[in-house]
Short mmCIF file of C-alpha atoms and ligand atoms in Angstrom, two decimals:
data_model
loop_
_atom_site.label_atom_id
_atom_site.label_comp_id
_atom_site.label_asym_id
_atom_site.label_seq_id
_atom_site.Cartn_x
_atom_site.Cartn_y
_atom_site.Cartn_z
CA MET A 25 -28.97 17.80 8.44
CA GLN A 26 -27.58 16.72 11.80
CA GLY A 27 -31.16 15.72 13.30
CA GLY A 28 -30.53 13.20 16.12
CA LYS A 29 -26.96 12.70 15.44
CA ARG A 30 -24.78 12.50 18.37
CA ILE A 31 -21.30 14.52 18.43
CA LEU A 32 -18.64 13.93 20.80
CA LEU A 33 -16.55 17.15 20.96
CA VAL A 34 -13.18 17.16 22.39
CA ILE A 35 -12.07 20.68 23.32
CA GLY A 36 -8.31 20.97 23.48
CA GLY A 37 -6.14 23.69 25.09
CA GLY A 38 -5.91 26.51 22.64
CA ILE A 39 -7.12 30.02 22.39
CA ALA A 40 -9.54 28.85 19.65
CA ALA A 41 -11.42 26.91 22.35
CA TYR A 42 -13.69 30.04 22.54
CA LYS A 43 -14.86 29.22 19.15
CA SER A 44 -15.90 25.80 20.16
CA LEU A 45 -18.49 27.28 22.29
CA GLU A 46 -20.06 28.64 19.17
CA LEU A 47 -19.53 25.38 17.58
CA ILE A 48 -21.63 23.67 20.10
CA ARG A 49 -24.44 26.21 19.52
CA GLU A 50 -24.16 25.70 15.71
CA ILE A 51 -24.30 21.92 15.86
CA ARG A 52 -27.29 22.01 18.24
CA LYS A 53 -29.01 24.59 16.01
CA ARG A 54 -28.57 22.15 13.16
CA GLY A 55 -30.41 19.47 15.24
CA GLY A 56 -27.45 17.55 16.53
CA THR A 57 -26.60 16.63 20.23
CA VAL A 58 -23.18 17.52 21.60
CA ARG A 59 -21.39 15.80 24.42
CA CYS A 60 -18.21 17.32 25.66
CA ILE A 61 -14.76 16.22 26.82
CA LEU A 62 -12.72 19.27 27.90
CA THR A 63 -9.04 18.43 28.35
CA LYS A 64 -7.15 20.10 31.38
CA ALA A 65 -5.46 22.56 28.96
CA GLY A 66 -8.81 23.41 27.58
CA GLU A 67 -10.06 24.33 30.98
CA GLN A 68 -7.42 27.16 30.82
CA PHE A 69 -9.27 28.73 27.99
CA VAL A 70 -13.03 27.90 28.48
CA THR A 71 -14.89 26.78 31.83
CA PRO A 72 -16.62 23.64 32.20
CA LEU A 73 -19.76 25.63 33.24
CA SER A 74 -19.76 27.38 29.91
CA VAL A 75 -19.37 24.21 28.05
CA SER A 76 -21.98 22.29 30.05
CA SER A 77 -24.51 25.35 29.68
CA LEU A 78 -24.17 25.37 25.95
CA SER A 79 -24.09 21.64 25.57
CA GLY A 80 -27.12 21.10 27.97
CA ASP A 81 -25.08 18.02 29.26
CA LYS A 82 -22.46 17.28 31.89
CA VAL A 83 -18.83 17.87 30.77
CA TYR A 84 -16.29 14.97 30.94
CA GLY A 85 -12.71 15.60 31.82
CA ASP A 86 -11.20 13.07 34.13
CA LEU A 87 -10.19 9.54 32.92
CA PHE A 88 -10.16 8.31 36.58
CA SER A 89 -13.29 9.87 37.81
CA LEU A 90 -15.20 7.10 39.70
CA THR A 91 -18.63 8.87 39.32
CA ASP A 92 -17.93 9.58 35.43
CA GLU A 93 -16.77 6.06 34.90
CA ALA A 94 -19.87 4.65 36.77
CA GLU A 95 -22.22 6.78 34.83
CA MET A 96 -20.52 6.38 31.39
CA GLY A 97 -17.25 4.82 30.94
CA HIS A 98 -14.60 6.25 28.65
CA ILE A 99 -15.12 3.35 26.21
CA GLU A 100 -18.91 3.98 26.04
CA LEU A 101 -18.41 7.68 25.72
CA SER A 102 -16.10 7.38 22.86
CA ARG A 103 -18.67 4.94 21.06
CA ALA A 104 -22.08 6.45 22.02
CA ALA A 105 -21.38 9.16 19.30
CA ASP A 106 -21.90 9.14 15.65
CA LEU A 107 -19.08 11.41 15.06
CA VAL A 108 -16.04 12.55 17.27
CA VAL A 109 -14.90 16.15 16.59
CA VAL A 110 -11.58 17.56 17.94
CA ALA A 111 -11.71 21.34 18.06
CA PRO A 112 -9.39 23.11 18.85
CA ALA A 113 -7.20 20.00 17.59
CA THR A 114 -3.89 20.99 19.34
CA ALA A 115 -0.32 19.80 18.13
CA ASP A 116 -0.37 17.82 21.43
CA LEU A 117 -3.78 16.03 20.86
CA MET A 118 -2.90 15.24 17.41
CA ALA A 119 0.46 13.86 18.25
CA LYS A 120 -1.15 11.66 20.88
CA ALA A 121 -3.70 10.48 18.40
CA ALA A 122 -1.28 9.86 15.63
CA ASN A 123 0.92 7.62 17.78
CA GLY A 124 -1.81 5.81 19.89
CA LEU A 125 -0.91 7.50 23.26
CA ALA A 126 -3.65 7.23 25.85
CA ASN A 127 -2.79 9.10 29.14
CA ASP A 128 -5.83 11.30 29.55
CA LEU A 129 -9.67 11.01 28.90
CA ALA A 130 -9.43 12.81 25.57
CA SER A 131 -6.61 10.77 24.10
CA THR A 132 -8.14 7.49 25.44
CA ALA A 133 -11.46 8.26 24.02
CA LEU A 134 -9.71 8.85 20.57
CA LEU A 135 -7.93 5.54 20.78
CA ALA A 136 -11.02 3.65 21.86
CA THR A 137 -13.61 5.08 19.27
CA ASP A 138 -14.78 3.05 16.35
CA LYS A 139 -16.39 6.11 14.84
CA PRO A 140 -14.92 8.68 12.36
CA VAL A 141 -13.01 11.54 13.79
CA LEU A 142 -12.89 15.04 12.39
CA PHE A 143 -10.00 17.36 13.60
CA ALA A 144 -9.99 21.11 13.31
CA PRO A 145 -6.48 22.11 14.06
CA ALA A 146 -5.44 25.28 15.66
CA MET A 147 -1.90 26.33 16.44
CA ASN A 148 0.81 28.82 15.74
CA VAL A 149 1.85 28.99 12.06
CA ARG A 150 5.45 27.67 12.89
CA MET A 151 3.93 24.81 14.93
CA TRP A 152 1.55 23.98 12.17
CA LEU A 153 4.32 23.77 9.55
CA HIS A 154 6.82 22.00 11.78
CA PRO A 155 7.61 18.58 10.14
CA ALA A 156 6.65 16.77 13.19
CA VAL A 157 3.01 18.16 13.17
CA GLN A 158 2.68 17.45 9.41
CA ARG A 159 4.03 13.94 9.93
CA ASN A 160 1.29 13.35 12.52
CA VAL A 161 -1.42 14.92 10.34
CA ASP A 162 -0.25 12.62 7.45
CA ALA A 163 -0.44 9.69 9.73
CA LEU A 164 -3.91 10.67 10.98
CA ARG A 165 -5.13 11.16 7.43
CA ARG A 166 -3.69 7.72 6.48
CA ASP A 167 -5.61 6.15 9.40
CA GLY A 168 -8.74 7.69 7.96
CA ALA A 169 -9.23 10.95 10.13
CA LEU A 170 -10.95 13.77 8.44
CA PHE A 171 -9.76 17.38 8.64
CA VAL A 172 -11.17 20.93 8.34
CA GLY A 173 -8.84 23.90 8.07
CA PRO A 174 -6.78 25.44 9.40
CA ASP A 175 -7.40 28.61 7.93
CA GLU A 176 -4.85 31.18 6.89
CA GLY A 177 -5.04 34.48 8.57
CA GLU A 178 -3.87 36.63 11.42
CA MET A 179 -3.42 34.75 14.75
CA ALA A 180 -3.93 35.42 18.34
CA CYS A 181 -0.17 35.38 18.72
CA GLY A 182 0.24 38.13 16.03
CA GLU A 183 1.79 36.06 13.39
CA PHE A 184 0.28 35.36 9.93
CA GLY A 185 -0.29 32.09 8.10
CA PRO A 186 -2.06 28.88 8.18
CA GLY A 187 -3.02 27.72 11.83
CA ARG A 188 -6.16 29.54 12.61
CA MET A 189 -9.05 27.13 13.49
CA ALA A 190 -11.71 26.99 10.74
CA GLU A 191 -14.90 29.01 11.68
CA PRO A 192 -17.52 27.27 13.59
CA ALA A 193 -19.77 27.25 10.70
CA ARG A 194 -17.26 25.67 8.42
CA ILE A 195 -16.62 22.97 11.23
CA ALA A 196 -20.34 22.45 11.32
CA ASP A 197 -20.47 22.12 7.52
CA ALA A 198 -17.82 19.51 7.69
CA VAL A 199 -19.59 17.60 10.47
CA ASP A 200 -22.69 17.58 8.12
CA ARG A 201 -20.57 16.13 5.25
CA ALA A 202 -18.87 13.59 7.65
CA LEU A 203 -22.19 12.45 8.88
CA SER A 204 -23.74 12.13 5.65
CA GLY A 205 -20.86 10.18 4.12
CA PRO A 206 -19.16 10.79 0.67
CA ALA A 207 -22.25 9.53 -1.09
CA ALA A 208 -23.81 12.99 -0.54
CA GLY A 209 -20.63 15.01 -1.33
CA PRO A 210 -20.49 17.69 -4.12
CA LEU A 211 -18.71 15.05 -6.44
CA ALA A 212 -21.02 12.16 -5.80
CA GLY A 213 -21.71 10.14 -8.90
CA LYS A 214 -18.74 11.71 -10.62
CA ARG A 215 -15.68 9.82 -11.88
CA ILE A 216 -12.41 11.60 -11.36
CA LEU A 217 -9.02 10.54 -12.65
CA VAL A 218 -5.78 11.78 -11.14
CA THR A 219 -2.22 11.20 -11.95
CA SER A 220 0.47 11.70 -9.46
CA GLY A 221 4.18 11.18 -8.56
CA PRO A 222 7.17 10.95 -11.05
CA THR A 223 7.74 8.47 -13.62
CA HIS A 224 11.01 6.37 -13.74
CA GLU A 225 12.47 5.74 -17.17
CA PRO A 226 14.97 2.73 -17.11
CA ILE A 227 18.37 3.07 -18.57
CA ASP A 228 19.36 -0.57 -17.70
CA PRO A 229 18.15 -2.90 -15.00
CA VAL A 230 19.59 -0.78 -12.16
CA ARG A 231 19.43 2.89 -13.39
CA TYR A 232 16.60 5.26 -14.34
CA ILE A 233 15.79 8.82 -15.26
CA ALA A 234 13.53 10.31 -12.66
CA ASN A 235 12.59 13.66 -10.86
CA ARG A 236 11.93 14.95 -7.42
CA SER A 237 8.14 14.67 -7.40
CA SER A 238 7.01 13.20 -4.15
CA GLY A 239 3.29 12.62 -5.34
CA LYS A 240 2.03 14.57 -2.18
CA GLN A 241 -0.06 17.10 -4.22
CA GLY A 242 -1.49 14.48 -6.64
CA HIS A 243 -2.44 12.07 -3.71
CA ALA A 244 -3.91 14.88 -1.77
CA ILE A 245 -6.21 15.79 -4.72
CA ALA A 246 -7.22 12.22 -5.12
CA ARG A 247 -8.11 12.04 -1.45
CA ALA A 248 -9.97 15.25 -1.52
CA ALA A 249 -11.92 14.11 -4.49
CA ALA A 250 -12.90 10.85 -2.78
CA ALA A 251 -13.88 12.79 0.41
CA ALA A 252 -16.09 14.79 -1.76
CA GLY A 253 -17.88 11.68 -2.94
CA ALA A 254 -16.17 11.02 -6.35
CA ASP A 255 -15.34 7.65 -7.68
CA VAL A 256 -11.54 8.16 -7.95
CA THR A 257 -8.95 6.31 -9.99
CA LEU A 258 -5.45 7.42 -8.99
CA VAL A 259 -2.59 6.56 -11.41
CA SER A 260 0.56 6.86 -9.44
CA GLY A 261 4.12 6.57 -10.59
CA PRO A 262 6.72 5.36 -7.94
CA VAL A 263 6.22 7.19 -4.59
CA ALA A 264 7.03 6.48 -0.95
CA LEU A 265 3.38 7.18 -0.01
CA PRO A 266 0.95 4.52 0.78
CA ASP A 267 -2.15 4.07 -1.34
CA PRO A 268 -4.96 6.33 -0.07
CA PRO A 269 -7.94 4.34 1.01
CA GLY A 270 -11.39 4.47 -0.69
CA MET A 271 -10.18 4.57 -4.37
CA ARG A 272 -8.73 2.42 -7.20
CA VAL A 273 -4.93 2.93 -7.41
CA ILE A 274 -2.95 1.92 -10.32
CA ARG A 275 0.84 1.89 -9.84
CA VAL A 276 2.94 2.46 -12.82
CA GLU A 277 6.66 3.08 -13.48
CA THR A 278 7.13 4.70 -16.98
CA ALA A 279 5.29 7.40 -18.89
CA ARG A 280 4.00 4.91 -21.54
CA ASP A 281 2.73 2.68 -18.69
CA MET A 282 1.04 5.80 -17.17
CA LEU A 283 -0.58 6.68 -20.59
CA GLY A 284 -1.89 3.03 -20.74
CA ALA A 285 -3.30 3.22 -17.25
CA VAL A 286 -4.81 6.56 -18.06
CA GLU A 287 -6.52 5.25 -21.11
CA SER A 288 -7.78 2.10 -19.28
CA ALA A 289 -9.39 4.35 -16.58
CA LEU A 290 -11.35 6.53 -18.82
CA PRO A 291 -14.19 7.68 -19.23
CA ALA A 292 -13.95 10.08 -16.30
CA ASP A 293 -15.91 13.43 -15.79
CA ALA A 294 -12.76 15.17 -14.99
CA ALA A 295 -8.92 14.42 -15.22
CA VAL A 296 -6.40 16.06 -13.13
CA PHE A 297 -2.83 15.60 -14.51
CA CYS A 298 -0.54 16.19 -11.52
CA ALA A 299 2.23 13.71 -12.17
CA ALA A 300 5.67 14.98 -13.23
CA VAL A 301 6.00 12.99 -16.20
CA ALA A 302 9.47 12.43 -17.59
CA ASP A 303 9.66 14.00 -21.04
CA TRP A 304 12.37 11.79 -22.10
CA ARG A 305 13.17 8.12 -21.89
CA ALA A 306 16.41 6.28 -22.90
CA ALA A 307 15.98 5.45 -26.57
CA GLU A 308 17.32 2.08 -25.82
CA GLN A 309 17.17 0.09 -22.56
CA GLY A 310 20.25 -2.02 -21.86
CA ALA A 311 19.30 -5.54 -21.13
CA GLN A 312 22.33 -5.80 -18.82
CA LYS A 313 23.97 -3.29 -16.51
CA ILE A 314 25.96 -0.94 -18.49
CA LYS A 315 29.64 -1.30 -17.60
CA LYS A 316 32.43 1.15 -17.44
CA THR A 317 34.80 0.50 -20.24
CA GLY A 318 37.60 2.96 -19.72
CA ALA A 319 36.84 4.83 -22.78
CA ALA A 320 34.84 8.11 -22.83
CA PRO A 321 31.08 7.07 -22.09
CA SER A 322 28.91 7.43 -25.14
CA PRO A 323 26.11 10.01 -24.70
CA LEU A 324 22.76 8.64 -23.67
CA ALA A 325 20.28 8.64 -26.66
CA LEU A 326 16.95 9.72 -25.70
CA ALA A 327 13.56 9.33 -27.21
CA GLU A 328 10.43 11.58 -26.50
CA ASN A 329 7.85 10.17 -24.19
CA PRO A 330 4.12 10.59 -25.04
CA ASP A 331 2.32 13.74 -23.58
CA ILE A 332 -0.38 12.20 -21.51
CA LEU A 333 -2.12 15.38 -20.62
CA ALA A 334 -2.17 16.65 -24.35
CA THR A 335 -3.21 13.27 -25.71
CA ILE A 336 -6.31 13.04 -23.49
CA ALA A 337 -7.07 16.93 -23.70
CA ARG A 338 -7.11 16.66 -27.56
CA ARG A 339 -9.28 13.43 -27.89
CA GLU A 340 -12.09 13.86 -30.03
CA ARG A 341 -14.25 11.21 -28.28
CA GLY A 342 -14.30 10.32 -24.67
CA ARG A 343 -12.61 13.51 -23.53
CA PRO A 344 -13.39 14.25 -19.84
CA ALA A 345 -15.51 17.37 -19.47
CA LEU A 346 -12.93 18.93 -17.44
CA VAL A 347 -9.12 18.36 -17.99
CA VAL A 348 -6.79 20.00 -15.57
CA GLY A 349 -2.88 20.15 -16.14
CA PHE A 350 -0.13 21.18 -13.72
CA ALA A 351 2.79 23.45 -14.63
CA ALA A 352 5.94 23.33 -12.46
CA GLU A 353 7.85 26.55 -13.49
CA THR A 354 10.99 28.17 -12.04
CA GLU A 355 10.54 31.67 -13.85
CA SER A 356 7.57 33.68 -15.48
CA VAL A 357 5.21 31.30 -13.95
CA ILE A 358 1.89 32.75 -15.29
CA GLU A 359 3.13 33.50 -18.75
CA HIS A 360 4.45 29.93 -19.12
CA ALA A 361 1.46 28.54 -17.74
CA LYS A 362 -0.83 30.35 -20.32
CA VAL A 363 1.43 29.18 -23.22
CA LYS A 364 1.15 25.67 -21.75
CA LEU A 365 -2.68 25.89 -21.46
CA ALA A 366 -2.86 26.49 -25.35
CA LYS A 367 -0.20 23.97 -26.17
CA LYS A 368 -1.73 21.11 -24.23
CA GLY A 369 -5.40 21.88 -25.11
CA CYS A 370 -6.61 21.52 -21.56
CA ASP A 371 -9.22 23.61 -19.60
CA TRP A 372 -7.20 24.86 -16.66
CA ILE A 373 -3.57 24.74 -15.61
CA VAL A 374 -2.50 24.92 -11.96
CA ALA A 375 0.82 26.52 -12.00
CA ASN A 376 3.36 26.53 -9.20
CA ASP A 377 6.58 28.25 -8.82
CA VAL A 378 9.08 25.48 -7.91
CA GLY A 379 11.95 27.78 -7.93
CA ALA A 380 10.65 30.54 -5.66
CA GLU A 381 10.32 28.72 -2.20
CA ASP A 382 12.64 25.93 -1.09
CA GLY A 383 11.21 22.56 -0.82
CA VAL A 384 7.84 22.82 -2.76
CA MET A 385 8.90 19.57 -4.32
CA GLY A 386 8.53 16.97 -1.56
CA GLY A 387 7.37 19.67 0.82
CA ASP A 388 3.97 20.08 2.36
CA SER A 389 2.88 23.53 1.28
CA ASN A 390 2.39 24.84 -2.16
CA THR A 391 1.63 28.32 -3.81
CA VAL A 392 -0.41 28.02 -7.11
CA HIS A 393 -2.04 30.04 -9.65
CA LEU A 394 -5.20 28.70 -11.32
CA VAL A 395 -5.01 29.69 -14.92
CA GLY A 396 -8.14 29.11 -17.10
CA PRO A 397 -9.69 30.80 -20.15
CA ALA A 398 -11.35 33.28 -17.89
CA GLY A 399 -8.12 34.58 -16.29
CA VAL A 400 -5.73 33.81 -13.53
CA GLU A 401 -6.55 33.38 -9.87
CA SER A 402 -3.54 33.53 -7.48
CA TRP A 403 -4.06 31.54 -4.19
CA PRO A 404 -2.18 32.18 -1.10
CA THR A 405 0.53 29.54 0.13
CA MET A 406 -1.43 26.77 1.63
CA ASP A 407 -0.66 23.15 2.68
CA LYS A 408 -1.10 20.73 -0.19
CA ALA A 409 -4.30 19.24 1.39
CA ARG A 410 -5.83 22.60 1.42
CA VAL A 411 -4.87 23.38 -2.22
CA ALA A 412 -6.35 20.08 -3.07
CA GLU A 413 -9.67 20.70 -1.22
CA ARG A 414 -9.95 24.07 -2.88
CA LEU A 415 -9.25 22.70 -6.37
CA VAL A 416 -11.87 19.83 -5.78
CA GLU A 417 -14.45 22.60 -4.67
CA ARG A 418 -13.58 24.35 -8.08
CA ILE A 419 -13.99 21.07 -9.97
CA ALA A 420 -17.30 20.08 -8.47
CA ALA A 421 -18.62 23.67 -9.15
CA ALA A 422 -17.57 23.38 -12.84
CA LEU A 423 -19.00 20.08 -13.31
CA ALA A 424 -22.25 21.19 -11.64
CA GLU A 425 -22.36 24.16 -14.04
CA ASP A 426 -21.65 21.91 -17.04
CA GLY A 427 -24.55 19.61 -16.03
CA ARG A 428 -27.02 22.45 -15.96
CA ALA A 429 -26.07 23.81 -19.27
N1 CTP B 6 2.53 15.95 -18.79
C1 CTP B 6 2.07 14.73 -19.25
N2 CTP B 6 2.78 13.86 -19.94
C2 CTP B 6 4.02 14.34 -20.26
C3 CTP B 6 4.64 15.59 -19.75
C4 CTP B 6 3.81 16.23 -18.94
O1 CTP B 6 0.77 14.49 -19.10
N3 CTP B 6 4.72 13.52 -21.08
C5 CTP B 6 1.58 16.80 -17.96
C6 CTP B 6 1.84 16.89 -16.54
O2 CTP B 6 1.23 15.91 -15.83
C7 CTP B 6 1.38 18.28 -16.15
C8 CTP B 6 1.60 19.10 -17.44
O3 CTP B 6 1.79 18.11 -18.46
O4 CTP B 6 0.16 18.45 -15.96
C9 CTP B 6 2.89 20.05 -17.52
O5 CTP B 6 4.08 19.26 -17.68
P1 CTP B 6 5.41 19.99 -17.84
O6 CTP B 6 6.41 18.98 -17.85
O7 CTP B 6 5.54 21.03 -16.97
O8 CTP B 6 5.30 20.65 -19.28
P2 CTP B 6 6.05 20.36 -20.61
O9 CTP B 6 5.14 20.33 -21.73
O10 CTP B 6 7.01 19.34 -20.41
O11 CTP B 6 6.92 21.69 -20.62
P3 CTP B 6 8.38 22.15 -20.07
O12 CTP B 6 8.97 20.95 -19.48
O13 CTP B 6 8.98 22.74 -21.05
O14 CTP B 6 8.20 23.11 -18.95
#
């Protein structure tokens, strides 16, 4: 798949750098060529000689090297590649790339490149989960960067959790996907609809009923589906996130607007209802700001909102082949999810416990259970992007199976 493709591999300073040697071999085995930048910190873990022996090329490391700049300047180095891969992508390298710093050859090449960049992060779990790192990862994703991993597992430092660099074969698969573009992804040719975020239900011109949903999980699912080649429509309630690139985004405010937008976006092959839709709205919306009168306030009369998921899942015509709902629960998560699966008429429910762990709503990681007719699958705690990727893999497999039947 990588025949003739040129990869610029930036090897950062982390213990996972030894796996990058294997990555060089894997890419070359698949027909690609690899030119390497080894950072100063990277040199503490692997030697330039090993890197150059495996890549069959000279190794670049110095921004101000007169000989290197004469042969191939840093600008040319960053552009004479079809794809730039950063593995291991350390917290420091990602921070520089996210903020446009350029004080060494690796960061300068990342700033100067006009090619897609794939990061394979590797670091201690606490570092990976640190808000500063997650902020930088978000910023890089928004700038269009691609990510593979990190994986979850035991780390060189003895701790356990997400942060381990993806295995070389998995990085090489991501390289293949990045080089062939989304058109060749597992969801190529499929239409996927995703709802995300909260809804706002106005009480009067300045007040509304809302909830704590940030939209992070739904937006991550939309992004993962687009990266897998799908034609994505994202229907989003009010969120502080930017519109993800490469998809149609319909911004709505209320549950009723959301239902309208969802109906206008159908047909779709699969629909994922991740939005935290308000179940109730104010029965009457005040035309003017409601004033204090001094008397006891009258109770707010509520009216029930349409259930968007159930409406679409129970459609007789034009129902997406796969309808996925979410269930945010604070107790008896799996039991409630099973009841919800039957009540809503959808194919799967992704259930998460929003009570057990602080900060799921608005946070960056999620612990979910995939509940379907065949049973329950409990996934380990992962960051929301990884939950999204995994869900999208499952959706692609289910749609492919459907297609064969
Ligand atoms: N949902 C929807 N429209 C609504 C309410 C919910 O589409 N008006 C969808 C959500 O997007 C989610 C699923 O239904 O996929 C579960 O929503 P939830 O609010 O947890 O379920 P409810 O039926 O409201 O049950 P409860 O509030 O009692 O837990």
